[in-house]
Short mmCIF file of C-alpha atoms in Angstrom, two decimals:
data_model
loop_
_atom_site.label_atom_id
_atom_site.label_comp_id
_atom_site.label_asym_id
_atom_site.label_seq_id
_atom_site.Cartn_x
_atom_site.Cartn_y
_atom_site.Cartn_z
CA MET A 1 98.97 86.45 111.91
CA THR A 2 99.75 83.06 109.76
CA GLN A 3 99.98 80.47 112.24
CA ALA A 4 96.43 82.04 114.38
CA MET A 5 94.86 83.87 110.76
CA PRO A 6 96.73 81.84 107.71
CA ASP A 7 92.98 82.85 105.59
CA ASN A 8 93.92 86.54 106.52
CA PRO A 9 94.44 88.99 103.58
CA ALA A 10 96.50 91.11 105.77
CA ALA A 11 98.78 88.33 106.37
CA GLN A 12 99.85 88.99 102.30
CA GLY A 13 99.85 92.77 102.14
CA PHE A 14 102.48 95.03 100.38
CA LYS A 15 102.87 98.88 99.52
CA VAL A 16 103.10 99.46 95.85
CA TYR A 17 101.04 103.25 95.51
CA SER A 18 98.91 102.16 99.01
CA GLN A 19 99.57 104.41 102.27
CA SER A 20 101.67 101.72 103.38
CA ASP A 21 100.16 97.84 102.46
CA GLU A 22 96.77 98.60 101.50
CA ASP A 23 97.92 97.30 97.64
CA GLY A 24 99.10 93.73 98.97
CA VAL A 25 95.10 93.09 100.60
CA ILE A 26 93.14 94.49 97.82
CA GLU A 27 95.24 92.29 95.79
CA THR A 28 94.65 89.12 97.72
CA ILE A 29 91.19 90.43 97.95
CA CYS A 30 90.23 90.00 94.76
CA ASN A 31 91.99 87.04 92.97
CA ARG A 32 89.87 85.26 95.88
CA LEU A 33 86.40 86.91 93.86
CA GLN A 34 88.22 86.31 90.72
CA LEU A 35 87.57 90.28 90.56
CA TYR A 36 91.08 91.04 88.08
CA SER A 37 89.76 94.71 86.85
CA GLY A 38 86.73 96.18 87.79
CA THR A 39 85.50 100.06 88.05
CA PHE A 40 86.25 101.52 90.85
CA VAL A 41 85.43 105.27 93.05
CA GLU A 42 87.89 106.33 95.48
CA ILE A 43 86.88 108.84 98.15
CA GLY A 44 89.73 110.96 99.87
CA CYS A 45 92.66 109.97 96.31
CA GLY A 46 95.13 112.76 97.64
CA ASP A 47 97.01 113.94 94.61
CA GLY A 48 97.27 110.48 93.69
CA LYS A 49 100.05 109.56 94.27
CA GLU A 50 100.40 107.39 97.06
CA ASN A 51 96.20 106.17 97.38
CA ASN A 52 94.18 102.65 97.28
CA THR A 53 93.42 102.25 93.95
CA HIS A 54 96.69 103.83 92.28
CA TYR A 55 97.67 99.97 92.10
CA LEU A 56 95.05 99.23 90.36
CA ILE A 57 95.21 101.12 87.51
CA LEU A 58 97.98 100.58 86.32
CA LYS A 59 96.19 96.30 86.39
CA GLY A 60 93.43 97.72 83.86
CA TRP A 61 90.78 98.86 86.22
CA ARG A 62 89.51 102.03 85.61
CA GLY A 63 87.21 104.47 87.97
CA LEU A 64 87.28 108.25 89.70
CA TRP A 65 88.85 109.47 91.98
CA ILE A 66 87.33 112.33 93.81
CA ASP A 67 88.24 114.86 96.56
CA SER A 68 88.12 118.31 98.02
CA ASP A 69 91.35 119.98 98.19
CA PRO A 70 91.61 121.85 94.83
CA SER A 71 95.27 121.49 95.96
CA ASN A 72 95.44 117.29 95.13
CA VAL A 73 93.93 117.65 91.90
CA ALA A 74 95.43 120.70 90.44
CA VAL A 75 98.56 118.32 90.50
CA ILE A 76 96.04 115.39 88.68
CA ARG A 77 95.37 117.23 86.01
CA ALA A 78 98.35 118.82 85.39
CA SER A 79 100.44 115.60 85.66
CA LEU A 80 98.04 112.97 83.94
CA PRO A 81 96.74 113.31 80.19
CA ASP A 82 92.94 113.68 79.80
CA ALA A 83 92.24 109.79 79.69
CA PRO A 84 88.43 109.75 81.21
CA ARG A 85 87.22 106.67 79.66
CA VAL A 86 89.86 105.05 81.81
CA LEU A 87 90.05 106.91 84.69
CA GLN A 88 88.13 110.79 85.66
CA VAL A 89 88.93 113.03 88.33
CA SER A 90 86.31 115.31 90.59
CA GLU A 91 87.06 118.19 92.62
CA SER A 92 83.95 118.15 95.24
CA LEU A 93 82.10 117.84 98.87
CA VAL A 94 81.29 114.33 99.03
CA THR A 95 77.91 114.72 101.32
CA THR A 96 75.32 111.79 101.82
CA GLU A 97 72.94 114.42 99.83
CA ASN A 98 75.18 114.50 96.91
CA VAL A 99 77.25 111.59 97.03
CA ALA A 100 74.45 109.10 95.17
CA GLY A 101 74.10 111.71 92.29
CA LEU A 102 77.59 113.02 92.08
CA LEU A 103 78.51 108.84 91.04
CA HIS A 104 75.66 108.71 89.03
CA ASP A 105 77.43 111.92 86.40
CA GLN A 106 80.78 110.87 86.77
CA LEU A 107 80.48 106.78 86.25
CA ALA A 108 77.94 108.23 82.80
CA LEU A 109 80.76 110.63 82.33
CA LEU A 110 83.33 107.57 82.48
CA GLY A 111 81.14 105.79 80.16
CA ALA A 112 80.63 102.84 82.64
CA PRO A 113 76.99 100.86 83.81
CA GLN A 114 76.26 102.03 87.00
CA SER A 115 78.20 99.34 89.03
CA VAL A 116 81.01 99.63 91.51
CA ASP A 117 83.05 97.16 91.66
CA LEU A 118 84.74 98.28 95.32
CA LEU A 119 84.68 101.53 96.80
CA SER A 120 87.32 103.08 99.12
CA VAL A 121 86.41 106.12 101.61
CA ASP A 122 89.21 107.69 103.33
CA ILE A 123 88.08 111.66 104.48
CA ASP A 124 88.51 111.82 107.88
CA GLY A 125 84.96 112.87 109.16
CA ASN A 126 82.21 111.61 107.50
CA ASP A 127 83.00 108.33 106.37
CA LEU A 128 80.32 106.53 107.30
CA PRO A 129 77.34 108.25 106.40
CA VAL A 130 78.66 108.62 103.10
CA VAL A 131 79.74 105.19 103.08
CA LEU A 132 76.00 104.71 104.35
CA ALA A 133 74.72 106.82 101.81
CA VAL A 134 76.29 105.06 98.32
CA THR A 135 75.88 101.17 99.40
CA ASN A 136 71.73 102.50 99.84
CA ALA A 137 72.04 103.73 96.39
CA ILE A 138 74.47 101.04 94.12
CA SER A 139 75.90 97.81 95.90
CA PRO A 140 79.71 97.37 95.83
CA LYS A 141 81.55 94.58 95.74
CA VAL A 142 84.26 95.29 98.17
CA LEU A 143 84.19 98.10 100.63
CA ILE A 144 88.02 99.77 102.67
CA VAL A 145 87.40 102.33 105.17
CA GLU A 146 89.50 103.94 106.47
CA TYR A 147 88.14 103.52 110.67
CA ASN A 148 89.55 105.03 113.83
CA ALA A 149 91.96 102.65 115.66
CA LYS A 150 91.77 104.40 118.82
CA PHE A 151 88.73 103.11 120.31
CA PRO A 152 89.67 98.64 120.31
CA TYR A 153 86.67 96.41 118.75
CA PRO A 154 84.08 96.04 119.82
CA PHE A 155 83.19 99.74 120.54
CA ALA A 156 80.51 101.55 118.59
CA GLN A 157 81.88 104.84 118.22
CA SER A 158 81.23 107.85 114.65
CA ILE A 159 81.72 111.83 115.56
CA GLU A 160 78.46 113.71 114.24
CA TYR A 161 77.11 114.52 110.91
CA ASP A 162 78.39 117.44 109.95
CA PRO A 163 78.51 118.28 105.90
CA GLY A 164 81.16 120.89 106.22
CA HIS A 165 83.46 118.78 109.21
CA VAL A 166 86.71 119.84 108.86
CA TRP A 167 89.49 117.26 110.09
CA LYS A 168 91.34 119.36 112.81
CA ALA A 169 94.37 116.33 113.10
CA ASP A 170 92.68 114.86 116.43
CA ASP A 171 91.36 111.78 117.25
CA TYR A 172 87.93 113.92 116.76
CA HIS A 173 87.40 111.54 112.96
CA GLY A 174 85.94 108.93 111.17
CA ALA A 175 83.39 105.84 112.93
CA SER A 176 85.62 103.01 114.86
CA LEU A 177 84.92 98.93 113.81
CA GLY A 178 82.58 98.77 115.70
CA ALA A 179 80.51 101.18 114.25
CA TRP A 180 81.81 100.44 110.79
CA VAL A 181 81.07 96.29 111.85
CA GLN A 182 77.40 97.59 113.21
CA ALA A 183 76.87 99.66 110.64
CA LEU A 184 76.69 96.60 107.40
CA GLU A 185 75.57 94.31 109.60
CA GLY A 186 73.52 92.14 107.86
CA ARG A 187 75.10 93.91 104.13
CA TYR A 188 78.88 93.94 104.09
CA GLN A 189 81.41 91.29 106.10
CA LEU A 190 84.26 92.23 107.76
CA ILE A 191 87.22 90.75 105.87
CA CYS A 192 90.17 92.59 107.31
CA CYS A 193 91.91 95.31 109.21
CA ASN A 194 95.80 96.03 107.55
CA LEU A 195 98.57 96.32 110.04
CA ALA A 196 98.67 99.09 109.99
CA GLY A 197 95.55 99.81 111.64
CA THR A 198 93.86 102.16 108.97
CA ASN A 199 91.18 100.66 106.58
CA ALA A 200 88.92 97.83 107.27
CA PHE A 201 88.45 95.78 104.02
CA PHE A 202 84.36 94.91 103.68
CA VAL A 203 82.98 92.21 100.96
CA ARG A 204 79.63 91.62 100.60
CA ASN A 205 77.74 88.73 102.02
CA ASP A 206 77.33 86.88 99.27
CA LEU A 207 80.58 86.62 98.68
CA GLY A 208 82.13 86.64 102.06
CA ASN A 209 81.83 82.90 101.27
CA GLN A 210 85.07 82.55 99.33
CA PHE A 211 87.59 84.47 103.42
CA ALA A 212 87.07 81.85 106.69
CA PRO A 213 84.85 83.23 108.90
CA VAL A 214 86.63 85.61 111.56
CA HIS A 215 85.22 87.32 114.75
CA PRO A 216 85.38 91.65 114.55
CA ALA A 217 87.71 91.67 117.53
CA GLU A 218 90.20 89.38 116.45
CA LEU A 219 90.57 90.98 112.56
CA TYR A 220 90.94 94.58 114.53
CA GLN A 221 94.44 95.44 114.61
CA PRO A 222 94.94 98.79 116.58
CA ALA A 223 96.90 102.07 115.32
CA ARG A 224 100.70 101.60 114.34
CA PHE A 225 100.67 104.86 112.12
CA TYR A 226 104.21 104.49 111.77
CA LEU A 227 103.72 101.96 109.35
CA THR A 228 102.51 104.50 106.99
CA VAL A 229 105.35 106.41 106.48
CA LEU A 230 107.21 103.45 105.31
CA ARG A 231 108.30 103.81 101.18
CA ALA A 232 107.88 101.09 98.85
CA GLY A 233 111.81 101.80 96.94
CA HIS A 234 111.79 105.36 95.51
CA SER A 235 109.47 108.15 96.50
CA PRO A 236 106.37 108.18 94.19
CA SER A 237 104.97 109.71 91.03
CA LEU A 238 102.99 109.84 89.00
CA SER A 239 105.18 109.09 86.25
CA PHE A 240 103.58 106.27 85.38
CA LEU A 241 100.50 105.67 85.85
CA ALA A 242 100.76 109.11 83.20
CA LYS A 243 102.40 106.35 81.36
CA HIS A 244 99.79 104.37 81.86
CA LEU A 245 97.21 106.07 80.82
CA LYS A 246 99.33 107.89 77.18
CA SER A 247 99.22 104.05 76.09
CA CYS A 248 95.24 103.40 76.63
CA SER A 249 94.22 106.48 75.09
CA GLU A 250 96.64 105.94 71.68
CA ARG A 251 94.59 102.22 72.17
CA LEU A 252 90.98 103.51 72.57
CA ARG A 253 91.19 106.02 70.28
CA GLY A 254 94.04 103.41 67.42
CA PRO A 255 95.12 103.62 64.13
CA GLN A 256 94.76 107.32 63.21
#
């Protein structure tokens, strides 16, 4: 890859708190855009220990974590101090009908402007229609979306929209890379896919000149899910994040 596509951010991937190599890909893309801090939304954040924005918070970003699993949200709330101006956590089942209003309300609680620099979505189901609903309401600069790597590009396939969809741990989930590229055409440019074949990275078209144009067929990565079980050091925790948020809260409160 580095010889054929030296500009491809996937070649710079590494893992800190992401599931596989997404942290390095995100850092490379954001550095090219001179986006060193900003506001993010992660829909499908899990229990917070391994996701696409944990590392961003440690680097000075702020944003929203949204997950529909009560046990995941309970772990986060029990482990992290209250830092409403840095991180908002919402237990919500996101649908196309409620996502715009949910983001509006949560961004207001965060004290952030009604804009998002980076959106990450991994909900094992209605990912494509939910992302389209978000991008119709706001225009994030960077999109990170899970794609169904079972289907090679350009095959376009996605599940039928169902607000109550629950993933059964089978291949009926999300949308193929071809479906993503087709749906986002004219607004977002595919930049790369990570080597695990789990996430596709898009940037808004007006920012695409920072990246060499490469055909999506060359950027597609097949499923290498075994890469998601590789560790970066010891088991991840929320402890460094708790320390960071405590420091942020103390700084925002000022002298007592």
